mmCIF file of C-alpha atoms in Angstrom:
data_model
loop_
_atom_site.group_PDB
_atom_site.id
_atom_site.type_symbol
_atom_site.label_atom_id
_atom_site.label_comp_id
_atom_site.label_asym_id
_atom_site.label_seq_id
_atom_site.Cartn_x
_atom_site.Cartn_y
_atom_site.Cartn_z
ATOM 1 C CA MET A 1 126.756 113.986 -157.910
ATOM 2 C CA ASN A 2 124.236 115.925 -155.835
ATOM 3 C CA VAL A 3 124.660 119.765 -155.597
ATOM 4 C CA LEU A 4 123.013 122.082 -153.213
ATOM 5 C CA PHE A 5 123.001 125.880 -153.472
ATOM 6 C CA VAL A 6 122.625 127.386 -150.039
ATOM 7 C CA GLY A 7 123.673 130.307 -147.948
ATOM 8 C CA PRO A 8 121.970 132.257 -145.134
ATOM 9 C CA SER A 9 118.970 129.891 -144.831
ATOM 10 C CA LEU A 10 121.310 127.058 -143.680
ATOM 11 C CA PRO A 11 124.890 128.476 -143.237
ATOM 12 C CA ASP A 12 126.052 125.242 -141.587
ATOM 13 C CA ALA A 13 124.679 123.039 -144.489
ATOM 14 C CA ALA A 14 127.935 121.187 -144.798
ATOM 15 C CA ALA A 15 127.481 119.579 -141.422
ATOM 16 C CA PHE A 16 124.206 117.959 -142.601
ATOM 17 C CA CYS A 17 125.240 117.094 -146.086
ATOM 18 C CA GLY A 18 128.464 115.192 -145.446
ATOM 19 C CA ASP A 19 130.053 113.739 -148.539
ATOM 20 C CA ALA A 20 126.713 112.895 -150.258
ATOM 21 C CA ILE A 21 126.021 116.476 -151.276
ATOM 22 C CA HIS A 22 128.384 119.101 -152.747
ATOM 23 C CA VAL A 23 127.520 122.439 -150.998
ATOM 24 C CA ARG A 24 127.821 125.610 -153.100
ATOM 25 C CA PRO A 25 126.967 129.297 -152.458
ATOM 26 C CA PRO A 26 123.548 130.788 -153.337
ATOM 27 C CA ALA A 27 122.605 130.214 -156.983
ATOM 28 C CA ALA A 28 122.842 132.832 -159.623
ATOM 29 C CA HIS A 29 122.085 132.821 -163.358
ATOM 30 C CA GLY A 30 123.962 129.999 -165.001
ATOM 31 C CA ASP A 31 124.873 128.002 -161.904
ATOM 32 C CA VAL A 32 122.271 125.367 -162.492
ATOM 33 C CA LEU A 33 123.319 124.924 -166.134
ATOM 34 C CA ALA A 34 126.919 124.617 -164.982
ATOM 35 C CA ALA A 35 125.947 121.908 -162.392
ATOM 36 C CA VAL A 36 124.151 119.954 -165.118
ATOM 37 C CA ARG A 37 127.185 120.129 -167.383
ATOM 38 C CA GLU A 38 129.343 118.865 -164.547
ATOM 39 C CA GLY A 39 127.176 115.727 -164.264
ATOM 40 C CA ALA A 40 124.832 116.515 -161.429
ATOM 41 C CA THR A 41 122.059 113.935 -160.909
ATOM 42 C CA ALA A 42 120.215 115.984 -158.328
ATOM 43 C CA ILE A 43 120.304 119.802 -157.646
ATOM 44 C CA GLY A 44 118.864 121.548 -154.587
ATOM 45 C CA ILE A 45 118.201 125.195 -154.590
ATOM 46 C CA VAL A 46 117.642 126.932 -151.241
ATOM 47 C CA ASP A 47 119.274 130.366 -151.542
ATOM 48 C CA GLY A 48 119.778 132.479 -154.565
ATOM 49 C CA ASN A 49 121.375 135.785 -155.494
ATOM 50 C CA PHE A 50 119.042 138.397 -156.964
ATOM 51 C CA GLU A 51 120.109 141.977 -156.091
ATOM 52 C CA HIS A 52 123.489 142.545 -157.736
ATOM 53 C CA VAL A 53 123.521 139.682 -160.172
ATOM 54 C CA ALA A 54 120.933 137.997 -162.331
ATOM 55 C CA PRO A 55 118.947 135.306 -160.459
ATOM 56 C CA VAL A 56 118.850 131.665 -161.362
ATOM 57 C CA TRP A 57 116.890 131.304 -164.625
ATOM 58 C CA HIS A 58 113.756 129.222 -165.039
ATOM 59 C CA LYS A 59 115.073 128.026 -168.402
ATOM 60 C CA GLU A 60 118.093 126.366 -166.870
ATOM 61 C CA ILE A 61 115.869 124.561 -164.382
ATOM 62 C CA LEU A 62 113.719 123.328 -167.284
ATOM 63 C CA HIS A 63 116.870 122.220 -169.044
ATOM 64 C CA ALA A 64 117.992 120.244 -166.030
ATOM 65 C CA LEU A 65 114.628 118.528 -165.763
ATOM 66 C CA ASP A 66 114.577 117.769 -169.464
ATOM 67 C CA GLN A 67 118.043 116.054 -169.002
ATOM 68 C CA GLY A 68 116.612 113.872 -166.284
ATOM 69 C CA VAL A 69 118.176 115.832 -163.395
ATOM 70 C CA ALA A 70 116.104 116.058 -160.290
ATOM 71 C CA VAL A 71 115.770 119.609 -159.049
ATOM 72 C CA PHE A 72 114.571 120.393 -155.473
ATOM 73 C CA GLY A 73 113.588 123.740 -154.118
ATOM 74 C CA ALA A 74 112.766 125.146 -150.645
ATOM 75 C CA ALA A 75 113.010 127.901 -148.042
ATOM 76 C CA SER A 76 113.948 130.971 -150.164
ATOM 77 C CA MET A 77 114.695 131.347 -153.906
ATOM 78 C CA GLY A 78 114.332 127.690 -154.130
ATOM 79 C CA ALA A 79 110.707 127.791 -152.846
ATOM 80 C CA LEU A 80 109.922 130.518 -155.404
ATOM 81 C CA ARG A 81 111.290 128.587 -158.305
ATOM 82 C CA ALA A 82 109.632 125.348 -157.210
ATOM 83 C CA ALA A 83 106.234 126.942 -157.050
ATOM 84 C CA GLU A 84 106.820 128.310 -160.515
ATOM 85 C CA CYS A 85 108.300 125.068 -161.982
ATOM 86 C CA ASP A 86 106.668 122.274 -160.112
ATOM 87 C CA ALA A 87 104.240 121.559 -162.993
ATOM 88 C CA PHE A 88 107.293 120.641 -164.948
ATOM 89 C CA GLY A 89 108.837 118.317 -162.418
ATOM 90 C CA MET A 90 110.712 120.387 -159.891
ATOM 91 C CA VAL A 91 110.184 119.166 -156.420
ATOM 92 C CA GLY A 92 109.098 121.710 -153.790
ATOM 93 C CA VAL A 93 109.708 121.092 -150.142
ATOM 94 C CA GLY A 94 108.434 122.622 -146.945
ATOM 95 C CA ARG A 95 105.854 125.102 -145.680
ATOM 96 C CA ILE A 96 107.226 128.151 -147.586
ATOM 97 C CA TYR A 97 107.028 126.355 -150.890
ATOM 98 C CA GLN A 98 103.584 125.190 -150.074
ATOM 99 C CA ASP A 99 102.450 128.704 -149.280
ATOM 100 C CA TYR A 100 103.676 130.059 -152.616
ATOM 101 C CA ALA A 101 102.296 127.083 -154.550
ATOM 102 C CA ALA A 102 98.859 127.457 -152.938
ATOM 103 C CA GLY A 103 98.857 131.295 -153.539
ATOM 104 C CA ARG A 104 98.808 132.063 -149.854
ATOM 105 C CA ARG A 105 102.046 134.032 -150.553
ATOM 106 C CA VAL A 106 102.735 136.040 -153.735
ATOM 107 C CA ASP A 107 105.491 138.456 -152.896
ATOM 108 C CA ASP A 108 109.177 137.381 -153.518
ATOM 109 C CA ALA A 109 110.254 139.771 -150.772
ATOM 110 C CA ASP A 110 108.632 137.527 -148.099
ATOM 111 C CA VAL A 111 111.747 135.377 -148.147
ATOM 112 C CA ALA A 112 114.344 138.076 -148.475
ATOM 113 C CA LEU A 113 116.683 139.197 -145.810
ATOM 114 C CA LEU A 114 119.804 141.295 -145.220
ATOM 115 C CA HIS A 115 122.824 139.283 -144.191
ATOM 116 C CA GLY A 116 126.524 139.376 -143.747
ATOM 117 C CA PRO A 117 129.217 137.736 -145.892
ATOM 118 C CA ALA A 118 129.860 134.055 -146.292
ATOM 119 C CA GLU A 119 133.150 134.386 -144.599
ATOM 120 C CA LEU A 120 131.273 135.208 -141.338
ATOM 121 C CA GLY A 121 128.664 132.588 -141.865
ATOM 122 C CA TYR A 122 125.995 134.692 -143.471
ATOM 123 C CA PRO A 123 124.822 136.343 -140.166
ATOM 124 C CA ALA A 124 121.261 137.583 -140.464
ATOM 125 C CA LEU A 125 120.851 141.312 -140.124
ATOM 126 C CA SER A 126 117.039 141.483 -140.786
ATOM 127 C CA LEU A 127 114.041 139.210 -140.479
ATOM 128 C CA PRO A 128 112.402 137.442 -143.453
ATOM 129 C CA LEU A 129 108.656 137.756 -143.337
ATOM 130 C CA VAL A 130 108.200 134.040 -143.487
ATOM 131 C CA ASN A 131 110.013 133.690 -140.129
ATOM 132 C CA VAL A 132 108.043 136.575 -138.615
ATOM 133 C CA ASP A 133 104.748 134.897 -139.593
ATOM 134 C CA ALA A 134 105.810 131.481 -138.349
ATOM 135 C CA THR A 135 106.894 132.942 -135.023
ATOM 136 C CA LEU A 136 103.664 134.926 -134.606
ATOM 137 C CA ASP A 137 101.740 131.755 -135.286
ATOM 138 C CA ARG A 138 103.338 130.189 -132.178
ATOM 139 C CA VAL A 139 103.809 133.100 -129.778
ATOM 140 C CA GLU A 140 101.951 133.082 -126.499
ATOM 141 C CA GLY A 141 101.236 136.031 -124.225
ATOM 142 C CA LEU A 142 100.236 138.496 -126.919
ATOM 143 C CA ASP A 143 96.593 139.309 -127.758
ATOM 144 C CA LYS A 144 95.215 138.794 -131.247
ATOM 145 C CA SER A 145 95.070 142.452 -132.044
ATOM 146 C CA ALA A 146 98.785 142.896 -131.267
ATOM 147 C CA ILE A 147 99.687 139.839 -133.364
ATOM 148 C CA LEU A 148 97.685 141.168 -136.312
ATOM 149 C CA MET A 149 99.247 144.673 -135.929
ATOM 150 C CA PHE A 150 102.785 143.137 -135.834
ATOM 151 C CA ARG A 151 102.089 141.108 -138.998
ATOM 152 C CA ASP A 152 100.820 144.189 -140.870
ATOM 153 C CA ILE A 153 103.759 146.294 -139.786
ATOM 154 C CA ALA A 154 106.270 143.548 -140.636
ATOM 155 C CA ALA A 155 104.811 143.121 -144.157
ATOM 156 C CA ALA A 156 104.946 146.846 -144.791
ATOM 157 C CA LEU A 157 108.623 147.227 -143.816
ATOM 158 C CA PHE A 158 111.352 147.030 -146.415
ATOM 159 C CA TYR A 159 113.048 143.669 -146.064
ATOM 160 C CA LYS A 160 116.395 145.172 -145.044
ATOM 161 C CA ASP A 161 114.763 147.226 -142.316
ATOM 162 C CA ARG A 162 112.661 144.404 -140.791
ATOM 163 C CA THR A 163 113.718 143.448 -137.244
ATOM 164 C CA TRP A 164 111.647 142.749 -134.152
ATOM 165 C CA PRO A 165 112.782 146.004 -132.475
ATOM 166 C CA ALA A 166 111.777 147.943 -135.544
ATOM 167 C CA ILE A 167 108.371 146.260 -135.644
ATOM 168 C CA ILE A 168 107.787 146.826 -131.918
ATOM 169 C CA LYS A 169 108.745 150.479 -132.252
ATOM 170 C CA ALA A 170 106.452 151.093 -135.280
ATOM 171 C CA ALA A 171 103.579 149.444 -133.223
ATOM 172 C CA GLY A 172 104.008 152.005 -130.475
ATOM 173 C CA ARG A 173 104.891 149.321 -127.929
ATOM 174 C CA ALA A 174 108.359 150.654 -126.844
ATOM 175 C CA GLU A 175 107.320 150.734 -123.194
ATOM 176 C CA ASP A 176 107.106 146.880 -123.034
ATOM 177 C CA ARG A 177 109.717 146.151 -125.661
ATOM 178 C CA ASP A 178 111.791 143.889 -123.548
ATOM 179 C CA HIS A 179 108.804 141.738 -122.389
ATOM 180 C CA ILE A 180 107.619 141.396 -126.003
ATOM 181 C CA LEU A 181 111.106 140.493 -127.235
ATOM 182 C CA GLN A 182 111.333 137.841 -124.562
ATOM 183 C CA LEU A 183 107.971 136.232 -125.661
ATOM 184 C CA LEU A 184 109.107 136.334 -129.334
ATOM 185 C CA HIS A 185 112.535 134.822 -128.442
ATOM 186 C CA VAL A 186 110.817 131.840 -126.705
ATOM 187 C CA ALA A 187 108.484 131.318 -129.728
ATOM 188 C CA THR A 188 111.056 131.902 -132.473
ATOM 189 C CA VAL A 189 110.603 129.765 -135.545
ATOM 190 C CA ASN A 190 113.227 129.884 -138.227
ATOM 191 C CA GLN A 191 110.994 128.529 -140.996
ATOM 192 C CA LYS A 192 113.605 129.014 -143.712
ATOM 193 C CA ARG A 193 116.099 126.842 -141.843
ATOM 194 C CA GLU A 194 113.480 124.174 -141.069
ATOM 195 C CA ASP A 195 112.458 123.983 -144.795
ATOM 196 C CA ALA A 196 116.139 123.954 -145.858
ATOM 197 C CA LEU A 197 116.827 121.028 -143.573
ATOM 198 C CA ALA A 198 113.805 119.214 -145.059
ATOM 199 C CA LEU A 199 115.240 119.680 -148.547
ATOM 200 C CA VAL A 200 118.568 118.185 -147.424
ATOM 201 C CA ARG A 201 116.726 115.164 -146.109
ATOM 202 C CA ALA A 202 114.833 114.857 -149.340
ATOM 203 C CA MET A 203 118.016 114.932 -151.357
ATOM 204 C CA VAL A 204 119.737 112.380 -149.067
ATOM 205 C CA ASP A 205 116.721 110.048 -149.665
ATOM 206 C CA PHE A 206 116.546 110.747 -153.331
ATOM 207 C CA SER A 207 116.640 107.782 -155.631
ATOM 208 C CA PRO A 208 118.239 108.618 -159.039
ATOM 209 C CA GLN A 209 115.795 106.161 -160.725
ATOM 210 C CA THR A 210 112.961 108.668 -160.125
ATOM 211 C CA PRO A 211 112.165 110.531 -163.370
ATOM 212 C CA ALA A 212 112.708 114.226 -163.165
ATOM 213 C CA LYS A 213 110.675 115.505 -166.105
ATOM 214 C CA ARG A 214 106.847 115.544 -165.504
ATOM 215 C CA GLY A 215 104.068 116.381 -167.886
ATOM 216 C CA ASN A 216 103.747 116.536 -171.725
ATOM 217 C CA TRP A 217 106.198 119.355 -172.626
ATOM 218 C CA SER A 218 109.428 119.667 -174.584
ATOM 219 C CA PHE A 219 112.384 121.909 -174.002
ATOM 220 C CA ARG A 220 112.948 124.463 -176.667
ATOM 221 C CA ALA A 221 116.426 125.835 -177.309
ATOM 222 C CA THR A 222 115.507 129.437 -178.155
ATOM 223 C CA THR A 223 117.946 131.981 -179.591
ATOM 224 C CA LEU A 224 118.378 133.505 -176.217
ATOM 225 C CA TRP A 225 119.063 130.056 -174.661
ATOM 226 C CA ARG A 226 121.724 129.204 -177.280
ATOM 227 C CA SER A 227 123.405 132.610 -176.647
ATOM 228 C CA VAL A 228 123.733 131.619 -172.943
ATOM 229 C CA ALA A 229 124.300 127.930 -173.248
ATOM 230 C CA ASP A 230 126.987 128.332 -175.905
ATOM 231 C CA GLN A 231 129.173 130.277 -173.579
ATOM 232 C CA PRO A 232 132.021 128.311 -172.034
#
């Protein structure tokens, strides 16, 4: 059984996963442990909850790897956890993971965004910084100084407030707002979606014969772990 935790990064994930991968909402604390208990052989983490509930725990990912379960991460919370756990065998996928793993990104908020509920398909209400940067890498018709200014402004905005109109307004470019928005629309890159799709492809191609655990380490069942793992 393959399990994928995903939400706003790829709201239509089910259309790409078919019957091969069980799609579940964004991961929270305990969800990876539950998937292991249910017999998962591969687990993908794209999106995760973090604001109102405890996020997915590194320890449960290590437990999964220790049990021989392959764990993939990309795009959002999955990219963060993969960068933190790849030395133990978690498989990171995509540009966002690579940026965190290489130290080019360090702030968790770079992948965060405000979005609507699952019932409406997780509509995006703000822009994650990783998508801003990917779009500015490709945009044409803006000079380098404007691009640098937009990057700096976007990085300084709280993730829930980050939108192209807000960035353009803060840059003092309201007079040519429509023209800039058109240029950005043409160049738009949804890096989180692209990385999430790459993870789906990696899971579809996954061979369960591939060992999950990597390196000379052993899982230790601490008192805190037992207090969590012993819960039904």
